[in-house]
Short mmCIF file of C-alpha atoms in Angstrom, two decimals:
data_model
loop_
_atom_site.label_atom_id
_atom_site.label_comp_id
_atom_site.label_asym_id
_atom_site.label_seq_id
_atom_site.Cartn_x
_atom_site.Cartn_y
_atom_site.Cartn_z
CA MET A 283 0.00 0.00 0.00
CA ARG A 284 1.29 3.43 -0.91
CA GLY A 285 2.32 5.39 2.15
CA PRO A 286 1.43 8.97 3.06
CA VAL A 287 2.36 11.62 0.48
CA PRO A 288 3.47 15.21 1.10
CA LEU A 289 0.63 17.69 1.43
CA ARG A 290 0.84 21.28 0.25
CA VAL A 291 -1.26 23.91 2.00
CA PRO A 292 -1.72 27.00 -0.19
CA GLY A 293 -0.89 30.23 1.58
CA ARG A 294 -4.36 31.62 0.93
CA LEU A 295 -5.96 28.68 2.75
CA PHE A 296 -3.56 28.94 5.68
CA THR A 297 -4.39 32.63 6.01
CA ALA A 298 -8.11 31.94 5.59
CA LEU A 299 -7.92 29.45 8.45
CA ALA A 300 -6.10 32.03 10.57
CA THR A 301 -8.94 34.52 10.09
CA GLY A 302 -11.14 32.00 11.92
CA GLY A 303 -12.77 30.60 8.78
CA GLY A 304 -11.41 28.66 5.85
CA GLY A 305 -14.59 27.30 4.33
CA SER A 306 -15.20 23.93 2.74
CA ASP A 307 -11.93 23.96 0.76
CA ALA A 308 -9.87 24.26 3.94
CA LEU A 309 -11.92 21.58 5.72
CA ARG A 310 -11.49 19.12 2.86
CA LEU A 311 -7.77 19.77 2.81
CA LEU A 312 -7.49 19.24 6.58
CA ALA A 313 -9.51 16.03 6.25
CA ARG A 314 -7.04 14.76 3.62
CA ALA A 315 -4.18 15.64 5.94
CA GLU A 316 -5.79 13.73 8.82
CA HIS A 317 -6.35 10.73 6.54
CA SER A 318 -2.67 10.80 5.58
CA ARG A 319 -1.71 11.04 9.25
CA ARG A 320 -3.78 7.98 10.06
CA LEU A 321 -2.13 6.03 7.27
CA ALA A 322 1.19 6.96 8.85
CA CYS A 323 -0.15 5.83 12.25
CA ALA A 324 -1.26 2.49 10.79
CA LEU A 325 2.22 1.93 9.38
CA ALA A 326 3.79 2.99 12.69
CA VAL A 327 1.54 0.54 14.56
CA THR A 328 2.63 -2.28 12.24
CA ARG A 329 6.32 -1.50 12.73
CA ALA A 330 6.03 -1.05 16.50
CA ALA A 331 4.16 -4.36 16.79
CA ASP A 332 6.79 -6.07 14.63
CA GLU A 333 9.46 -4.96 17.08
CA SER A 334 7.48 -6.55 19.92
CA GLY A 335 7.34 -9.88 18.11
CA GLY A 336 5.12 -12.84 18.88
CA GLU A 337 1.35 -12.80 18.41
CA VAL A 338 1.27 -9.01 18.66
CA ALA A 339 3.46 -8.77 15.56
CA ASP A 340 1.56 -11.51 13.73
CA ALA A 341 -1.84 -9.91 14.36
CA ALA A 342 -0.66 -6.46 13.28
CA THR A 343 0.96 -7.84 10.13
CA ARG A 344 -2.23 -9.66 9.16
CA ALA A 345 -4.23 -6.47 9.74
CA TRP A 346 -1.82 -4.39 7.65
CA GLU A 347 -1.89 -6.90 4.79
CA LEU A 348 -5.71 -6.92 4.80
CA LEU A 349 -5.78 -3.12 4.91
CA ALA A 350 -3.40 -3.05 1.93
CA ALA A 351 -5.57 -5.52 -0.01
CA ALA A 352 -8.66 -3.40 0.67
CA HIS A 353 -6.78 -0.29 -0.44
CA ARG A 354 -5.79 -1.93 -3.73
CA ALA A 355 -9.41 -2.92 -4.34
CA ASP A 356 -11.06 0.36 -3.30
CA PRO A 357 -8.94 3.22 -1.87
CA ASP A 358 -12.05 5.33 -1.23
CA ALA A 359 -13.54 2.62 0.97
CA VAL A 360 -10.39 2.52 3.07
CA ALA A 361 -10.43 6.32 3.29
CA VAL A 362 -13.95 6.20 4.74
CA VAL A 363 -12.78 3.85 7.49
CA LEU A 364 -9.54 5.64 8.31
CA SER A 365 -11.27 9.02 8.25
CA HIS A 366 -13.82 7.90 10.81
CA PRO A 367 -13.18 9.62 14.17
CA SER A 368 -12.76 6.40 16.14
CA ALA A 369 -10.01 5.26 13.75
CA GLY A 370 -7.82 8.07 15.07
CA THR A 371 -8.64 7.15 18.66
CA ALA A 372 -7.82 3.48 17.97
CA LEU A 373 -4.56 4.00 16.09
CA THR A 374 -2.99 6.63 18.35
CA GLY A 375 -4.18 4.80 21.46
CA LEU A 376 -2.74 1.52 20.21
CA LEU A 377 0.54 3.14 19.26
CA ALA A 378 0.89 4.58 22.77
CA ARG A 379 0.15 1.19 24.32
CA LEU A 380 2.65 -0.54 22.05
CA ASP A 381 5.29 1.92 23.27
CA ARG A 382 4.45 1.10 26.89
CA PHE A 383 4.39 -2.62 26.03
CA ALA A 384 7.92 -2.37 24.61
CA GLU A 385 9.14 -0.60 27.75
CA ALA A 386 7.47 -3.02 30.19
CA GLY A 387 8.31 -6.27 28.42
CA THR A 388 5.93 -8.86 27.04
CA GLY A 389 3.83 -9.60 30.12
CA VAL A 390 0.25 -10.61 29.39
CA ALA A 391 -1.08 -7.98 31.81
CA CYS A 392 -0.02 -5.12 29.56
CA ALA A 393 -0.66 -6.73 26.17
CA PRO A 394 -1.76 -4.00 23.75
CA PRO A 395 -5.23 -4.21 22.14
CA VAL A 396 -4.09 -5.14 18.62
CA HIS A 397 -7.67 -6.21 17.93
CA TRP A 398 -8.44 -2.50 17.44
CA PHE A 399 -6.21 -2.63 14.35
CA SER A 400 -7.75 -5.93 13.23
CA ALA A 401 -11.23 -4.42 13.48
CA LEU A 402 -10.16 -1.41 11.39
CA ALA A 403 -8.76 -3.72 8.71
CA ALA A 404 -11.91 -5.84 8.80
CA ALA A 405 -14.09 -2.75 8.35
CA ALA A 406 -11.98 -1.72 5.36
CA ALA A 407 -12.35 -5.19 3.84
CA VAL A 408 -16.13 -5.11 4.33
CA ARG A 409 -16.44 -1.69 2.72
CA ALA A 410 -14.13 -2.64 -0.16
CA GLY A 411 -15.85 -6.02 -0.67
CA VAL A 412 -12.56 -7.93 -0.31
CA PRO A 413 -13.30 -11.64 0.36
CA GLY A 414 -11.63 -13.03 3.43
CA ARG A 415 -11.83 -14.00 7.06
CA VAL A 416 -10.52 -12.03 10.05
CA ARG A 417 -10.34 -13.29 13.63
CA TRP A 418 -9.30 -11.77 16.93
CA PRO A 419 -9.80 -12.54 20.64
CA MET A 420 -12.74 -10.73 22.19
CA THR A 421 -12.47 -8.58 25.30
CA THR A 422 -16.21 -7.89 25.73
CA ASP A 423 -19.42 -9.37 24.37
CA GLN A 424 -19.42 -6.86 21.49
CA VAL A 425 -17.73 -6.98 18.08
CA PHE A 426 -17.45 -3.54 16.49
CA LEU A 427 -16.27 -2.42 13.05
CA PRO A 428 -15.38 1.30 12.98
CA SER A 429 -17.54 3.38 10.59
CA LEU A 430 -19.99 0.48 10.19
CA GLY A 431 -21.30 -0.63 13.56
CA GLY A 432 -21.23 -3.82 15.54
CA ALA A 433 -23.14 -6.65 17.12
CA ARG A 434 -23.59 -7.94 20.64
CA PHE A 435 -23.14 -11.59 21.47
CA PRO A 436 -24.68 -12.22 24.89
CA GLY A 437 -22.87 -15.06 26.60
CA ALA A 438 -19.59 -14.45 24.80
CA ARG A 439 -16.58 -14.27 27.08
CA ALA A 440 -13.16 -12.67 26.95
CA GLY A 441 -10.92 -14.85 24.84
CA ASP A 442 -13.67 -16.11 22.51
CA LEU A 443 -12.82 -15.50 18.88
CA ALA A 444 -14.63 -12.82 16.92
CA GLU A 445 -14.83 -13.68 13.24
CA VAL A 446 -15.64 -11.35 10.34
CA VAL A 447 -16.28 -13.08 7.02
CA VAL A 448 -16.67 -11.35 3.65
CA ASP A 449 -17.88 -13.71 0.90
CA ALA A 450 -17.15 -13.61 -2.83
CA GLY A 451 -20.21 -11.44 -3.44
CA GLY A 452 -19.13 -8.83 -0.89
CA ALA A 453 -21.71 -9.75 1.77
CA ALA A 454 -20.32 -9.72 5.30
CA ARG A 455 -21.26 -11.30 8.61
CA ILE A 456 -19.88 -11.26 12.15
CA GLY A 457 -19.79 -14.38 14.32
CA VAL A 458 -18.23 -15.64 17.53
CA ALA A 459 -16.53 -18.98 18.24
CA GLY A 460 -16.06 -20.08 21.83
CA PRO A 461 -16.72 -22.80 24.40
CA GLY A 462 -19.94 -21.14 25.53
CA SER A 463 -23.14 -20.76 23.58
CA PRO A 464 -23.07 -17.28 22.05
CA PRO A 465 -25.85 -16.57 19.55
CA GLY A 466 -25.32 -17.04 15.83
CA PRO A 467 -23.74 -14.65 13.34
CA VAL A 468 -25.11 -11.24 12.42
CA GLU A 469 -25.19 -9.89 8.89
CA VAL A 470 -23.53 -6.50 8.38
CA PRO A 471 -26.24 -4.22 6.94
CA GLN A 472 -25.65 -2.57 3.58
CA VAL A 473 -26.45 0.85 5.07
CA PRO A 474 -25.78 0.57 8.82
CA SER A 475 -27.73 3.04 10.94
CA GLY A 476 -29.05 2.92 14.48
CA PRO A 477 -30.04 -0.17 16.47
CA SER A 478 -31.68 -3.16 14.81
CA GLY A 479 -31.91 -6.42 16.73
CA ARG A 480 -28.42 -7.20 18.01
CA TRP A 481 -26.87 -4.67 15.61
CA ARG A 482 -25.70 -1.29 16.91
CA ALA A 483 -24.56 1.66 14.78
CA ALA A 484 -24.48 5.43 14.82
CA HIS A 485 -27.84 7.11 14.33
CA ARG A 486 -28.30 9.37 11.30
CA LEU A 487 -29.49 12.74 12.53
CA VAL A 488 -29.40 14.86 9.40
CA VAL A 489 -28.44 14.17 5.79
CA PRO A 490 -27.42 17.56 4.37
CA ASP A 491 -27.96 18.47 0.74
CA THR A 492 -24.18 18.24 0.39
CA GLY A 493 -21.62 16.27 2.34
CA ALA A 494 -21.79 13.21 4.58
CA PRO A 495 -24.65 12.64 7.05
CA LEU A 496 -24.34 14.06 10.55
CA LEU A 497 -24.30 11.11 12.95
CA LEU A 498 -25.08 10.62 16.63
CA ASP A 499 -22.70 7.91 17.83
CA ASP A 500 -23.49 6.22 21.12
CA ALA A 501 -22.37 2.79 19.90
CA ASP A 502 -18.69 2.71 18.94
CA PRO A 503 -16.60 1.80 22.02
CA LEU A 504 -13.83 4.13 20.78
CA ARG A 505 -16.13 6.92 19.63
CA PHE A 506 -14.33 9.57 21.70
CA PRO A 507 -11.36 9.52 24.12
CA GLY A 508 -12.38 9.22 27.75
CA VAL A 509 -15.98 8.23 27.00
CA PRO A 510 -17.11 4.93 28.58
CA GLU A 511 -17.18 2.03 26.11
CA ARG A 512 -20.76 1.20 26.99
CA PRO A 513 -23.45 3.43 25.44
CA LEU A 514 -25.53 5.82 27.50
CA GLY A 515 -28.64 3.89 26.59
CA LEU A 516 -30.50 6.60 24.72
CA THR A 517 -34.25 6.10 24.54
CA PRO A 518 -36.34 6.56 21.37
CA GLY A 519 -37.46 9.86 22.89
CA ASP A 520 -33.84 10.93 23.35
CA LEU A 521 -33.10 10.11 19.73
CA ARG A 522 -36.11 12.08 18.52
CA TRP A 523 -34.95 15.06 20.58
CA TRP A 524 -31.43 14.91 19.15
CA GLU A 525 -32.78 14.46 15.63
CA ALA A 526 -35.18 17.41 15.81
CA THR A 527 -32.64 19.66 17.52
CA ALA A 528 -29.86 18.78 15.08
CA ARG A 529 -32.14 19.32 12.10
CA GLU A 530 -33.10 22.78 13.37
CA ALA A 531 -29.49 23.63 14.29
CA CYS A 532 -28.32 22.73 10.79
CA ARG A 533 -31.11 24.82 9.27
CA LEU A 534 -30.10 27.74 11.47
CA LEU A 535 -26.46 27.44 10.39
CA ARG A 536 -27.35 27.02 6.72
CA ASP A 537 -29.64 30.06 6.69
CA HIS A 538 -27.69 32.47 8.90
CA HIS A 539 -24.12 31.15 9.27
CA PRO A 540 -23.30 29.85 5.77
CA GLY A 541 -19.55 29.76 6.32
CA THR A 542 -19.88 27.61 9.44
CA TYR A 543 -22.44 25.40 7.71
CA ALA A 544 -20.12 24.84 4.74
CA GLU A 545 -17.37 23.73 7.13
CA LEU A 546 -19.77 21.47 9.03
CA VAL A 547 -20.91 19.51 5.98
CA ALA A 548 -17.34 19.32 4.65
CA GLY A 549 -15.63 18.21 7.85
CA ALA A 550 -17.62 17.28 10.96
CA ARG A 551 -19.39 13.93 10.90
CA THR A 552 -20.17 12.73 14.39
CA LEU A 553 -21.79 14.01 17.57
CA VAL A 554 -21.03 11.93 20.67
CA PRO A 555 -23.59 12.29 23.48
CA VAL A 556 -22.15 12.41 26.99
CA ASP A 557 -23.75 12.43 30.41
CA ARG A 558 -22.43 15.75 31.67
CA PRO A 559 -24.30 18.60 33.39
CA GLY A 560 -24.84 21.93 31.70
CA SER A 561 -23.83 22.84 28.18
CA PHE A 562 -20.71 20.69 27.93
CA SER A 563 -18.85 20.25 24.67
CA GLY A 564 -15.40 18.92 23.85
CA SER A 565 -13.07 17.93 21.02
CA SER A 566 -10.05 15.69 20.63
CA ALA A 567 -7.00 16.16 18.41
CA GLU A 568 -7.10 12.44 17.61
CA ALA A 569 -10.80 12.23 16.74
CA PHE A 570 -11.04 14.75 13.89
CA GLY A 571 -14.65 15.09 12.77
CA ALA A 572 -16.18 14.25 16.15
CA MET A 573 -17.36 16.38 19.04
CA ALA A 574 -18.65 15.29 22.45
CA LEU A 575 -21.75 17.10 23.69
CA SER A 576 -24.16 17.02 26.58
CA ARG A 577 -27.83 17.07 25.61
CA PRO A 578 -28.42 20.46 23.94
CA ARG A 579 -30.96 22.78 25.50
CA SER A 580 -31.89 24.36 22.19
CA ALA A 581 -31.09 24.33 18.49
CA ARG A 582 -29.18 27.59 18.84
CA GLY A 583 -27.17 26.12 21.71
CA LEU A 584 -26.29 23.09 19.59
CA ALA A 585 -25.37 25.31 16.64
CA LEU A 586 -23.08 27.37 18.88
CA SER A 587 -21.44 24.25 20.35
CA MET A 588 -20.82 22.82 16.88
CA ALA A 589 -19.35 26.13 15.68
CA HIS A 590 -17.12 26.25 18.78
CA GLU A 591 -15.87 22.66 18.52
CA MET A 592 -15.26 22.89 14.78
CA GLN A 593 -12.80 25.67 15.57
CA HIS A 594 -10.95 23.35 17.95
CA GLY A 595 -10.98 20.59 15.33
CA LYS A 596 -9.54 22.87 12.65
CA PHE A 597 -6.85 24.18 14.96
CA ALA A 598 -5.82 20.69 16.09
CA ALA A 599 -5.48 19.63 12.45
CA VAL A 600 -3.39 22.73 11.69
CA LEU A 601 -1.09 21.85 14.60
CA HIS A 602 -0.60 18.37 13.12
CA LEU A 603 0.82 20.11 10.04
CA PHE A 604 2.70 23.14 11.39
CA ASP A 605 4.67 24.18 14.46
CA LEU A 606 3.03 27.44 15.52
CA PHE A 607 4.96 27.77 18.78
CA GLU A 608 8.18 26.52 20.33
CA PRO A 609 7.86 23.50 22.64
CA GLY A 610 8.70 23.73 26.31
CA GLY A 611 7.92 26.55 28.63
CA GLU A 612 6.03 26.24 31.90
CA GLU A 613 4.12 29.52 31.76
CA LEU A 614 0.45 29.41 32.69
CA TYR A 615 -1.99 32.06 31.54
CA TYR A 616 -5.37 33.47 32.39
CA ALA A 617 -8.00 32.39 29.86
CA PRO A 618 -11.35 34.27 29.95
CA TRP A 619 -13.26 31.04 29.27
CA ARG A 620 -11.65 28.65 31.79
CA PRO A 621 -11.63 28.34 35.59
CA ASP A 622 -7.99 27.15 35.64
CA PRO A 623 -4.64 28.52 34.42
CA ARG A 624 -3.80 27.35 30.89
CA PRO A 625 -0.54 26.53 29.12
CA LEU A 626 0.25 28.28 25.85
CA LEU A 627 -1.28 25.46 23.79
CA GLY A 628 -4.56 25.71 25.66
CA LEU A 629 -4.60 29.50 25.39
CA PHE A 630 -3.99 29.33 21.62
CA HIS A 631 -6.70 26.70 21.16
CA GLY A 632 -9.18 28.67 23.22
CA ALA A 633 -8.45 32.01 21.58
CA TYR A 634 -9.03 30.49 18.15
CA ALA A 635 -12.22 28.76 19.28
CA HIS A 636 -13.61 31.93 20.87
CA LEU A 637 -12.83 33.92 17.77
CA GLY A 638 -15.40 31.60 16.19
CA VAL A 639 -17.75 32.12 19.14
CA ALA A 640 -17.51 35.91 18.72
CA GLU A 641 -18.24 35.56 15.00
CA PHE A 642 -21.27 33.40 15.84
CA TRP A 643 -22.75 35.98 18.19
CA ASN A 644 -22.02 38.77 15.73
CA ARG A 645 -24.20 37.01 13.16
CA ARG A 646 -26.92 36.43 15.76
CA ARG A 647 -27.17 40.22 16.22
CA ASP A 648 -28.58 40.40 12.69
CA VAL A 649 -30.96 37.50 13.23
CA GLU A 650 -32.52 37.58 16.70
CA GLN A 651 -36.01 39.07 16.72
CA SER A 652 -36.96 39.32 20.38
CA PRO A 653 -35.42 42.18 22.39
CA LYS A 654 -34.29 39.73 25.09
CA GLU A 655 -32.44 37.44 22.67
CA LEU A 656 -30.95 40.36 20.79
CA ALA A 657 -29.64 41.84 24.04
CA LEU A 658 -28.09 38.46 24.89
CA ALA A 659 -26.40 38.25 21.48
CA GLU A 660 -25.03 41.79 21.83
CA ALA A 661 -23.63 41.13 25.31
CA GLN A 662 -22.10 37.78 24.34
CA PHE A 663 -20.54 39.33 21.25
CA ALA A 664 -19.03 42.14 23.34
CA ARG A 665 -17.66 39.67 25.86
CA TRP A 666 -16.06 37.17 23.52
CA ARG A 667 -14.58 39.54 20.95
CA THR A 668 -12.74 41.24 23.83
CA GLY A 669 -11.75 37.99 25.57
CA ALA A 670 -10.43 36.39 22.41
CA ARG A 671 -8.55 39.57 21.47
CA GLU A 672 -6.89 39.87 24.89
CA ALA A 673 -5.78 36.23 24.73
CA THR A 674 -4.41 36.68 21.22
CA GLU A 675 -2.37 39.69 22.32
CA VAL A 676 -0.90 37.53 25.11
CA LEU A 677 0.02 34.88 22.54
CA LEU A 678 1.81 37.43 20.40
CA ALA A 679 3.72 38.77 23.41
CA SER A 680 4.70 35.30 24.71
CA GLY A 681 7.98 35.11 22.79
CA ARG A 682 7.31 31.46 21.91
CA LEU A 683 5.51 31.72 18.58
CA THR A 684 7.28 30.59 15.43
CA ALA A 685 7.20 32.77 12.31
CA LEU A 686 4.14 30.84 11.12
CA GLY A 687 2.58 31.15 14.56
CA GLN A 688 3.16 34.89 14.53
CA HIS A 689 1.46 35.13 11.12
CA PHE A 690 -1.44 32.97 12.31
CA ALA A 691 -1.99 34.91 15.56
CA GLN A 692 -1.50 38.28 13.87
CA THR A 693 -4.17 37.34 11.32
CA MET A 694 -6.48 36.32 14.17
CA LEU A 695 -5.84 39.68 15.78
CA GLY A 696 -6.75 41.47 12.56
CA THR A 697 -10.11 39.71 12.48
CA LEU A 698 -10.71 40.50 16.15
CA ASP A 699 -9.72 44.14 15.71
CA ALA A 700 -12.34 44.44 12.98
CA LEU A 701 -14.95 42.86 15.27
CA CYS A 702 -13.97 45.20 18.11
CA ARG A 703 -14.60 48.21 15.88
CA LEU A 704 -18.22 47.22 15.33
CA PRO A 705 -20.72 49.29 17.36
CA VAL A 706 -22.49 47.64 20.29
CA PRO A 707 -25.24 49.30 22.38
CA GLY A 708 -23.85 50.72 25.60
CA GLU A 709 -25.94 48.59 27.96
CA ALA A 710 -25.03 45.35 26.13
CA ARG A 711 -21.35 46.29 26.11
CA ARG A 712 -21.46 47.01 29.85
CA ARG A 713 -23.17 43.68 30.49
CA GLY A 714 -20.59 41.81 28.43
CA MET A 715 -17.73 43.50 30.24
CA ALA A 716 -19.40 42.81 33.60
CA LEU A 717 -19.56 39.11 32.77
CA ALA A 718 -15.88 39.18 31.84
CA ALA A 719 -14.98 40.97 35.08
CA GLU A 720 -16.99 38.46 37.14
CA HIS A 721 -15.13 35.60 35.50
CA ARG A 722 -11.73 37.17 36.15
CA ALA A 723 -12.58 37.88 39.80
CA GLU A 724 -13.76 34.31 40.33
CA TRP A 725 -10.62 33.01 38.61
CA VAL A 726 -8.44 35.02 41.00
CA ARG A 727 -10.43 33.78 44.00
CA ARG A 728 -10.17 30.17 42.84
CA ASN A 729 -6.49 30.22 41.86
CA GLY A 730 -5.13 32.63 44.42
CA VAL A 731 -3.24 34.73 41.90
CA PRO A 732 -3.05 38.46 42.61
CA GLU A 733 -4.68 40.58 39.92
CA ALA A 734 -1.39 42.37 39.22
CA GLN A 735 0.29 39.06 38.32
CA LEU A 736 -2.24 38.04 35.71
CA ILE A 737 -0.64 37.85 32.28
#
């Protein structure tokens, strides 16, 4: 299989990303870069496993060979699998465990989960229609194929063999062999979506007029770092709520935030529900295209969270391509959006994300009809344009940005300066600044840092 190839990022797209946008062209380019990075991770996993030797090496080699066969048959099918968010979680997580395995020796207690790689290869073979048979020892009663879904086998035990078979016609089934009495095989659906019998897959929330469907994934055990493997157990009512809210949020973005909507349909694919209080949202550098979210209170809240997390996703992908700041340094900084001191990386991430938040609220000022909602949009815009600008100035004064980082942050500052020149009603501006002052005072109380020492 051909390895990763060099990727060229045109200067205009790099600068467009630094303004806080980028559009669909930038998102597609970043997605290609992440796909290339995951190919490199798959090769690194194979080589690291080979150095470990034994069954770990054998299993990884078989997975790599199957992945290569699927790539020869249908490169686009393999791209779908490797571009799935959980593929990044699996490959980088496995690579880290292989490193620890090499350091600790070959004890069974720390054996790395090579079956994650086997499952990725099996999913690629299923999508490419490559005939064959893949087996790996189970660790739970579930067999899951990233980007497709999986099946439960009640009664299956750790050590039983999962088996994925693709026949000459391209049809696939999953079965389990073991000393117990697990139920029979399950056919892999042609268009996997949602629960059906023993089958579990991501739920299709919205199918945009362009781009891939937006999914709600509560099934994949590796759907997002730090999320429990077991699903939350969403009810049909929960799914209807997510579906209706996501549909309205996408309509809102399409009609009033076209730039954000274009990036959403070009890049983001998966929402991961989490059981967290309040309006929680999160992203991961290794799960490009996914965002973890608590249950949204409204369509606008979901639209804002998606806009916010897409900024983090873009910035993480940019950092995989470019060094924007020098490593090292123990400085911690005040961030207007966090309760804790942040390192430079966190401050950069947050400033870029809240540039997007400020842009979101700026657009809402032209859209909101009720006086109450308009006043909220004005105050939030005033707060976040100022907070993001202050953080960006700190970045530029840190002395740790590379030449590219200086260009990126300076371009951010130019966008924020333009936003700060926009008129805001006096009462809304005062309210926004009061919210910012309250946050800073609480931060000082919590962290015990004198106001004069805040950077």
